[in-house]
mmCIF file with all atom_site columns, C-alpha atoms in Angstrom:
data_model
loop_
_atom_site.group_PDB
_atom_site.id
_atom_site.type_symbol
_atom_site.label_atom_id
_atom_site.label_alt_id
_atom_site.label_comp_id
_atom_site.label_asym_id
_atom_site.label_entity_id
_atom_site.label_seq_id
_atom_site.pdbx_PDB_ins_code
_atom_site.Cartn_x
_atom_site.Cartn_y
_atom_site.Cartn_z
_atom_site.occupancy
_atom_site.B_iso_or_equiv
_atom_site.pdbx_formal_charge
_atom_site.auth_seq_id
_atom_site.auth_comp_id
_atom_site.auth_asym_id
_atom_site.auth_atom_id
_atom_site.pdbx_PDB_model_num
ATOM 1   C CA . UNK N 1 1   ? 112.894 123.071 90.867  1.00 43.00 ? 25  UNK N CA 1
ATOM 2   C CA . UNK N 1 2   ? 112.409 126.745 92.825  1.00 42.00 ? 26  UNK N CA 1
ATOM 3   C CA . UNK N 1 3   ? 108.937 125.758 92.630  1.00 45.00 ? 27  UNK N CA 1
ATOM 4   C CA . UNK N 1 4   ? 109.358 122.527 94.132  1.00 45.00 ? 28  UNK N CA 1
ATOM 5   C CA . UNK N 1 5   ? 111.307 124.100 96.958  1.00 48.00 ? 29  UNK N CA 1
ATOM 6   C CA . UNK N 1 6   ? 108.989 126.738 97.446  1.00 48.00 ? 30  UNK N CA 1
ATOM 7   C CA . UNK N 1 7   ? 106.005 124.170 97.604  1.00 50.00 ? 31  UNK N CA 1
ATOM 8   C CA . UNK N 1 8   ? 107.894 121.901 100.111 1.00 66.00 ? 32  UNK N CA 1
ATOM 9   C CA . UNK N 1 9   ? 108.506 125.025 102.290 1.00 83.00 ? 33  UNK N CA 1
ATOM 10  C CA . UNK N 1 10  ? 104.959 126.163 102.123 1.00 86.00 ? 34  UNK N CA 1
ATOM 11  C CA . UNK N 1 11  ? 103.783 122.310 103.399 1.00 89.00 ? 35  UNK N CA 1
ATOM 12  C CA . UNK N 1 12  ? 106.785 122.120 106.167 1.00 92.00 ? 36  UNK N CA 1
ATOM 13  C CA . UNK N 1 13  ? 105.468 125.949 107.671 1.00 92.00 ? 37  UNK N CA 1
ATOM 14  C CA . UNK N 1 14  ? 102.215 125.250 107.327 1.00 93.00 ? 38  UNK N CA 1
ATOM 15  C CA . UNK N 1 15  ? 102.671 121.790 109.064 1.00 94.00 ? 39  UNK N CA 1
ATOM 16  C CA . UNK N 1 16  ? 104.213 123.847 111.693 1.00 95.00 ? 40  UNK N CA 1
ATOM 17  C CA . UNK N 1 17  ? 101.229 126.219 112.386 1.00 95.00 ? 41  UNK N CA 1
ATOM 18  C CA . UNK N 1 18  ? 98.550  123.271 112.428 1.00 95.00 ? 42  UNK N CA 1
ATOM 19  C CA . UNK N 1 19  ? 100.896 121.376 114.927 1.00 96.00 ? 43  UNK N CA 1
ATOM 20  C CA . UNK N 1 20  ? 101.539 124.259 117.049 1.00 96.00 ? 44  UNK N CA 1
ATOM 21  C CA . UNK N 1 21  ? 98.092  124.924 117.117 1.00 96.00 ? 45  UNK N CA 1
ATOM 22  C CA . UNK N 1 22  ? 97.513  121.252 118.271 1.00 97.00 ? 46  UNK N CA 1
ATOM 23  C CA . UNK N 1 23  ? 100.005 121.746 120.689 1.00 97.00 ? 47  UNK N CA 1
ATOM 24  C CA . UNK N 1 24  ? 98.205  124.788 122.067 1.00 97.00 ? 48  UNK N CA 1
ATOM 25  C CA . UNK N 1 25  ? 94.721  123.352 122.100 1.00 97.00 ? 49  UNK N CA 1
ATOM 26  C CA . UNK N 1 26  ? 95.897  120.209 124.026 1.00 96.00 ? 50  UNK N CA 1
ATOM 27  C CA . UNK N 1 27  ? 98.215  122.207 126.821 1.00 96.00 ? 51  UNK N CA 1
ATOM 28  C CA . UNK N 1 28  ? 94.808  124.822 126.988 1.00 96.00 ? 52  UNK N CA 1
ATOM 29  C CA . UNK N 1 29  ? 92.815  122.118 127.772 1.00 95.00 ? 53  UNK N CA 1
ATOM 30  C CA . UNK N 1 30  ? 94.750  119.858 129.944 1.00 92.00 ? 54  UNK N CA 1
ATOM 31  C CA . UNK N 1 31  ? 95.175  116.901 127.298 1.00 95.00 ? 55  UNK N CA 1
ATOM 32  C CA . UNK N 1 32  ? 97.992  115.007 128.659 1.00 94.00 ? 56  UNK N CA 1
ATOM 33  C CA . UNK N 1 33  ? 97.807  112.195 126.412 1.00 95.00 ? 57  UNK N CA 1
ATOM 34  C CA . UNK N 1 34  ? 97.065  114.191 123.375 1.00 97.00 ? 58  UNK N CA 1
ATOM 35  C CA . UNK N 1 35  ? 100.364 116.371 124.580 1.00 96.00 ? 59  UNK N CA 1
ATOM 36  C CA . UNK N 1 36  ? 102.640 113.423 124.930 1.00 94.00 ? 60  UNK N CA 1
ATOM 37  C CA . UNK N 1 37  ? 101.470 112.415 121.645 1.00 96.00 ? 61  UNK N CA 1
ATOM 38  C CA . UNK N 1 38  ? 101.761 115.553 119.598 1.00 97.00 ? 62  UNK N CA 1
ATOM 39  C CA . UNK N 1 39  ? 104.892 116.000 121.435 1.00 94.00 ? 63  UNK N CA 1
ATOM 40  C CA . UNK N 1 40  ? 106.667 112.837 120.456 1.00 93.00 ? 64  UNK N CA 1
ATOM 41  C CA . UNK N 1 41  ? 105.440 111.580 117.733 1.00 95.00 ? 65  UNK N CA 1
ATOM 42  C CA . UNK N 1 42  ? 104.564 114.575 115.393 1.00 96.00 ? 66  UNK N CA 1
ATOM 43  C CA . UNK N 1 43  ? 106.609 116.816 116.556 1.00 97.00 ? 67  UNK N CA 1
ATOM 44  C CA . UNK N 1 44  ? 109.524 114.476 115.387 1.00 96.00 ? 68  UNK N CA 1
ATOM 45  C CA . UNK N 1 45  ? 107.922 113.676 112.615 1.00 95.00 ? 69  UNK N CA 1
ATOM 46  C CA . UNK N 1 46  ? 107.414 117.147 111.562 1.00 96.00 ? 70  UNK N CA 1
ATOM 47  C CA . UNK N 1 47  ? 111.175 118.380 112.338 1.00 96.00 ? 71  UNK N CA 1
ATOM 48  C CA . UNK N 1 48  ? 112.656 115.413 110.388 1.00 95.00 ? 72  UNK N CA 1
ATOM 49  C CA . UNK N 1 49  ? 110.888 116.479 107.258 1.00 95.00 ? 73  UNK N CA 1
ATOM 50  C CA . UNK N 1 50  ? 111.847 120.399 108.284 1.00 94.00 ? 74  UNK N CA 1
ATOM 51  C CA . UNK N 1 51  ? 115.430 119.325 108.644 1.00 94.00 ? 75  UNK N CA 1
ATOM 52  C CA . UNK N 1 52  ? 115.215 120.283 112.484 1.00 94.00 ? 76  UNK N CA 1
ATOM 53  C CA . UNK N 1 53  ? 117.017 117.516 114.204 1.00 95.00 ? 77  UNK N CA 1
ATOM 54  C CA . UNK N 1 54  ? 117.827 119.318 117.325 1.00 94.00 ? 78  UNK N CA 1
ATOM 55  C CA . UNK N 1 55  ? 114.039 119.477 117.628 1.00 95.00 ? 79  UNK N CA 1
ATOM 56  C CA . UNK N 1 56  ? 113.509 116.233 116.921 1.00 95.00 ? 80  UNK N CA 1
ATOM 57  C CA . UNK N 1 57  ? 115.989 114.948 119.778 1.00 94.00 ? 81  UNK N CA 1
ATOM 58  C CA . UNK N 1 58  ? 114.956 117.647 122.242 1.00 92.00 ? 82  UNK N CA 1
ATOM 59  C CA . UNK N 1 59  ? 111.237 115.395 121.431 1.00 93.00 ? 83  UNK N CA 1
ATOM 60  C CA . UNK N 1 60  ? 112.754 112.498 122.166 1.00 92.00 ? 84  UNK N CA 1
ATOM 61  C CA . UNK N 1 61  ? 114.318 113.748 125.133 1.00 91.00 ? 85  UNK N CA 1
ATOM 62  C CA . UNK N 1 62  ? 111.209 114.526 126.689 1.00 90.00 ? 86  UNK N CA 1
ATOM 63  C CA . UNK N 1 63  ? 110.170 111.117 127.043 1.00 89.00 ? 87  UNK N CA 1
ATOM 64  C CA . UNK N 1 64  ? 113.976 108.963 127.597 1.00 89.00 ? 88  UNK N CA 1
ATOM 65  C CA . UNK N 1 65  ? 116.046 111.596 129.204 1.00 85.00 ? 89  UNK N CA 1
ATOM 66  C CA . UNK N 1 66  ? 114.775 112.097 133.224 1.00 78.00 ? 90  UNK N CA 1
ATOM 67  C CA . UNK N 1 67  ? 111.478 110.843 132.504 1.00 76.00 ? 91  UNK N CA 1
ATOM 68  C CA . UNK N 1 68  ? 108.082 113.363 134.619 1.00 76.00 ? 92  UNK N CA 1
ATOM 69  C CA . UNK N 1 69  ? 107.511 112.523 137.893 1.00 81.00 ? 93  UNK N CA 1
ATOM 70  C CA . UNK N 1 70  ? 104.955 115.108 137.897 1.00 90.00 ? 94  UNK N CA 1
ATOM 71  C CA . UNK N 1 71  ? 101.954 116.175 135.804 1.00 91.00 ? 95  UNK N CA 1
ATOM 72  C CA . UNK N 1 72  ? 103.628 120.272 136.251 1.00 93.00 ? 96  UNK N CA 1
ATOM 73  C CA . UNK N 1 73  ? 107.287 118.818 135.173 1.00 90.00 ? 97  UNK N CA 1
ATOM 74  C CA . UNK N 1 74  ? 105.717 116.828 132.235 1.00 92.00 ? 98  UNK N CA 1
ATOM 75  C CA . UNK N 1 75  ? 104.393 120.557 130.818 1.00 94.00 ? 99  UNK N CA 1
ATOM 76  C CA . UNK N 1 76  ? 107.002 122.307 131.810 1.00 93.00 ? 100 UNK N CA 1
ATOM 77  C CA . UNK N 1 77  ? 108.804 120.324 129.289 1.00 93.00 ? 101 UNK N CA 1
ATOM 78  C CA . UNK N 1 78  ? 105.852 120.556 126.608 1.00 94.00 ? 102 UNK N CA 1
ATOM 79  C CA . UNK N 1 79  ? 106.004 124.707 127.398 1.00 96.00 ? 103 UNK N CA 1
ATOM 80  C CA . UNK N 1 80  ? 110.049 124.475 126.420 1.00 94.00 ? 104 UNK N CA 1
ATOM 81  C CA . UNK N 1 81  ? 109.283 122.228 123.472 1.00 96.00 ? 105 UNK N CA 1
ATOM 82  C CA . UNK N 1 82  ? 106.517 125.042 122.482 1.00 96.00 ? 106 UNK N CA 1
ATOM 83  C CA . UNK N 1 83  ? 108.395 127.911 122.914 1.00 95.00 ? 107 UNK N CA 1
ATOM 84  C CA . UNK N 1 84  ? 111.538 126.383 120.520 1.00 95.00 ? 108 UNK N CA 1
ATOM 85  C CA . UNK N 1 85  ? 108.672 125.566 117.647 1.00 96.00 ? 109 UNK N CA 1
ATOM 86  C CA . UNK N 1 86  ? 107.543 129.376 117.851 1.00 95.00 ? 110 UNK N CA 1
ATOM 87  C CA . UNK N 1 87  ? 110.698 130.362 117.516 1.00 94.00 ? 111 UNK N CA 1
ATOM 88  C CA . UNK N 1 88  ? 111.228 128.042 114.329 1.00 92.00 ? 112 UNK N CA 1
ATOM 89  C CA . UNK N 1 89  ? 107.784 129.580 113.423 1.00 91.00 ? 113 UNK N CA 1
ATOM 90  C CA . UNK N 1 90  ? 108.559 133.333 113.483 1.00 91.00 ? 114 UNK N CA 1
ATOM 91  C CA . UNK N 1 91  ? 111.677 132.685 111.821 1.00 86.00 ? 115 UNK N CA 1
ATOM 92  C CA . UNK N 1 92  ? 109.590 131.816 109.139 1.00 80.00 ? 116 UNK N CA 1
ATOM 93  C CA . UNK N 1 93  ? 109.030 134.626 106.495 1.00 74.00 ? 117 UNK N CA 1
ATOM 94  C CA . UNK N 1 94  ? 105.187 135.832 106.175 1.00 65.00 ? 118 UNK N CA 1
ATOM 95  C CA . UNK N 1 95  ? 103.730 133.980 103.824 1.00 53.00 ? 119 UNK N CA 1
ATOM 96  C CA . UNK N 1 96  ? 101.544 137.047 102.729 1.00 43.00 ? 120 UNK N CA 1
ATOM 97  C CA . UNK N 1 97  ? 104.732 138.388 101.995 1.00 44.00 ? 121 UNK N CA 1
ATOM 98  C CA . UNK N 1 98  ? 106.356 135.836 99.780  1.00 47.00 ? 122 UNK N CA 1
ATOM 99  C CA . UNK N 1 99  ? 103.767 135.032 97.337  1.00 48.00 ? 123 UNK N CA 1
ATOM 100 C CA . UNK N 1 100 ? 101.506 137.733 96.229  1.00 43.00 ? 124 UNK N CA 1
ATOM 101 C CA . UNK N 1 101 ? 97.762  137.013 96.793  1.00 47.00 ? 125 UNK N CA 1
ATOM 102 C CA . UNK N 1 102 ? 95.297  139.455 95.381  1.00 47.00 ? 126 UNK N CA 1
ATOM 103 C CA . UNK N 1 103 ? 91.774  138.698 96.980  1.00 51.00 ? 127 UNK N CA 1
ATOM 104 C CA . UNK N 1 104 ? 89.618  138.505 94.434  1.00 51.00 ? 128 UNK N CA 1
ATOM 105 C CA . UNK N 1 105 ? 85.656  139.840 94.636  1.00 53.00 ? 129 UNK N CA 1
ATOM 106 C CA . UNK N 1 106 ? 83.385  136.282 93.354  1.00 55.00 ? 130 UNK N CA 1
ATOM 107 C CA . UNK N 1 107 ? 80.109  137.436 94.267  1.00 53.00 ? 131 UNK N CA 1
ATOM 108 C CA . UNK N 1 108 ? 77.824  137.539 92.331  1.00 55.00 ? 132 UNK N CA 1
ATOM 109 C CA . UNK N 1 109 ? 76.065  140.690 92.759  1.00 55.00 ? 133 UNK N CA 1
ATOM 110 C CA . UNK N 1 110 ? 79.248  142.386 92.153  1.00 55.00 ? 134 UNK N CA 1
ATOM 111 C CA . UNK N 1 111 ? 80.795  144.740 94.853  1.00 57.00 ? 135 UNK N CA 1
ATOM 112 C CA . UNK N 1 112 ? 79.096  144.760 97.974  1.00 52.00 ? 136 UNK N CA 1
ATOM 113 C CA . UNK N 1 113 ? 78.115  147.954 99.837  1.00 54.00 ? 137 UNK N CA 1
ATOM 114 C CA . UNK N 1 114 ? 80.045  148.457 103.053 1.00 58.00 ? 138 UNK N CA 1
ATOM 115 C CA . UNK N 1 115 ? 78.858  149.282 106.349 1.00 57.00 ? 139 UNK N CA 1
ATOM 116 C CA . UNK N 1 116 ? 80.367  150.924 108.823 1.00 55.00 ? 140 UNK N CA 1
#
């Protein structure tokens, strides 16, 4: 069962990085549909399975509660909605830190020199 949970906890903060970097990408490059997208419907998506449900309404909110009348207010609301996620995110214990990984060398020439 721990591994289970640890497994589903993995997939929900990893979920969480690639959709925050979505989220970044799209506000970086001025993707206003993409962002609206993202924004409602993964973003919900992903704090439903994360057990985040003020995230998920504060989604939803976006788009029925006072909807944009302006491009700047629309990603003002995204930039809230991104700044709650990265909080989630850092609240998040390192992965490096909760499950060992111990890089292993697979070349096949054994240990490479290193340059400086």
């Amino acid at each position: 069962m721990l591994q289970c949970n640890m497994t589903t906890s993995l997939s929900i903060q990893l979920g969480l990085e690639d959709l925050l970097a979505d989220l970044h990408y799209a506000r970086r490059h001025d993707e206003l549909g993409r962002l609206a997208l993202l924004a409602y419907c993964e973003v919900r998506s992903w704090a439903r399975q994360a057990g985040e449900p003020a995230i998920a309404e504060h989604s939803t909110q976006i788009f029925t509660q006072d909807p944009c009348v302006s491009k700047q207010a629309f990603l003002a609301k995204v930039d809230l909605l991104i700044t709650a996620l990265e909080r989630l995110q850092a609240a998040y214990p390192e992965r490096a830190a909760r499950f060992s990984f111990v890089p292993v060398d697979r070349s096949p020439y054994g240990k490479l020199p290193q340059t400086h």
